[in-house]
Each structure stands twice: as C-alpha cells, then as structure tokens.
C-alpha cells in the first residue's frame, strides 16, 4: 500500500499538481502528462522489459514494478522502487540522441544493495559510499549506436542530475541527484577515451596484419650410401709350406718303422 501511495504521489509531482513542493525538472523534461513507453535491456542477463510506464492519469504501478525488477541487485536479488523521474530522464536521453522509441536503453548497473555497494567499493575506487544506486535513483547506461561521449554531452545539456562518462567501459552514469559531474579515478574521461581508442586501434591493426610466415628450410639431401668395404682376400698359403709338411710326415713315418731298442731282449 505504501508503495502504491508513493507512486501516486510521484505521478502527481510529475504532472505538476504539486510542482511547488517538488524540485522543478529542467526545461527538457517531458512531463506533458501523455502516455510514454520505454524499452530497457540488461546485457549481462539478456533480460528486456518494454512497457508504457506513464499513462494519461499518471504512472502505471505495474510497469514501474517491472522496471524495478530489471533494475534489481543482481547479486542479492533485492529490489527497490525506481525513481520515475530517472525513467523519464532515460527516455529523454534516448530521444535527444536520435534513437528510435523502440531502441533499448542498456542498463549495466541499476539498484545496488548496501552489501553489494560495500563489496564493489573495496576493489573499485569509482564506487561512492553514498551512491544514488542505493536509492533507485541512478543507472549506468549505454544506447546502441550512440557514442558514449554523445550520450554524456546530452546528459550535461539536460542538467537534470549527476552524470559521468566512463570510457574504459563505454557507459555513462546518470542519476537524479544534484547537478554535478566528475572524472573517473585514474584521469580525465577524454584522456581515458583517447587511450582506449588508441589501444583499440593497435589491437585491430595487430589482428589485421598477417602473421609472419615461418620459413621452412629445404630438406637436407640424404647422405650418399657408401659401398661396403671390400674384404681383403685371405692370403694364399706359401708354396713352400706343402713341401715342409710332406717332409714332416715322412720323418714321422720313418720313426714308426724303426724297432724300439728298449723292446729287444737282453742277452
């Protein structure tokens, strides 16, 4: 019930009934009281919501609930009501950048729970302790076909809250807090953007240049087969050897024929 009462009150504020009690939006705000639609897309999950969030009699609570669901903290699943003036700001930025009414606004980061914000702040110096993401009043966005610099320039021209360009990620932060801007930790956005473009150009050039061909050395010719070494023929026996052998045999034969002197009887 409180949620519905809050949405009804915000609808009256947007319609101008209680304009004297609310902060007056910039001259570019589209609070004409007519129906208005928006398409939001969460790139990481692929989730898309397309709703008519404002009708002739005010904001549509069910449409805003669907937007809050898409804006939910992706780590904890928690949701909070999204500020309708933030939705109006997103629709105005889409129109000012020349995108069609059906062009989705990409929401990189919407609502953050206190736990998520503290966790991110430990590793990211650009996460503010009292971020408007904690209140459902901020979004990190991009629009297909729109350069991030153009989107940031249009946010600056509207003067409807805080804005900052993050060229290293390609998104723009917008919120419905006080009008202000800042440079991401690490340098001026224009310098970071130039560095990002230079690094991207080098990567494209490296990818386009053909890889150097590896020169394959010609195969070495196989060593010529050497003919087998010739074995020297065995030396022929000397001719004199046969004669000597014959004489030895004759001597042995004659010795056998002689009677053994020891075998004779004694007289």
Steps between C-alpha positions, in 0.01 A plus 500: 500500500781742588665417169181587307454823696859599422451432130176701496672791671788487252248498217339815635839665536590413142167632376559834669216485755748540787774668300552763767597230751736309273830577334424644159639289214710660227341660196562188292288274724210337317231531769214564261264256669463278192579130469865409465682172446854373541696184431775404744754223452744337742792378282651256749180299545335574165186612685283761325200698623282705266221691676276805481600637838295820485138540399262795484408464868856455632763232538405136460594315824526163328731639231721661765511169687628328185766769462600452865537127436739564212690752717534246785829427673636211297701363793232495770178515297375798703279765340393854589261737319679681218463877495254579214692818422802278426290306249393831345866603479592177320218548248605862440862401443390235252295756306765773508762260363278431199426138588159361409230447765554124482878526546588334831691687768761261637517492880845382606436572867175604668419452867776393739435365846722633783686169510571507126608864512748432781636196318552694176657796682779277630634437151365796300600854602216644289226352722368772732419417861163679478429413139163589351492140380405417861177701462375389161594842363797410277590285203809424296379502141585479133288521186579288192632714217561804722863588586552524878636854462180610323290344775701679770472832314121466485487423872707813562263707286192378688640602841263263678742334742844346524678353199843360419659329202691176554678448167687188611167316534300702246219596737367827643383541858184709547302569815228731631712654774649851490643618168871414501763305310837342573788320339547129562790418728808467286471810280284729292231313299617651170856381564379154598279491192795590275710229661222246457468590129876477451514160667205383293668622179817311584303183568317530167825565312667202664203282410494621138872455430576150370704281723861465380554185304737254647766418243543130467858405423553273201539142601861395516592236240542157642865404530624287211526134584855388521590171326579225747865474580674234298641220709851416405524140376676261730861467413577184304720260690860514399607233256777384728265400776371189318854365451591551864184324610584202277850471645360505855261221415785289350713543813213393723434197286865392508507528876206266529668241280822487712496226769492615860845436649358456846280220374806271413570217742813520706760222438 
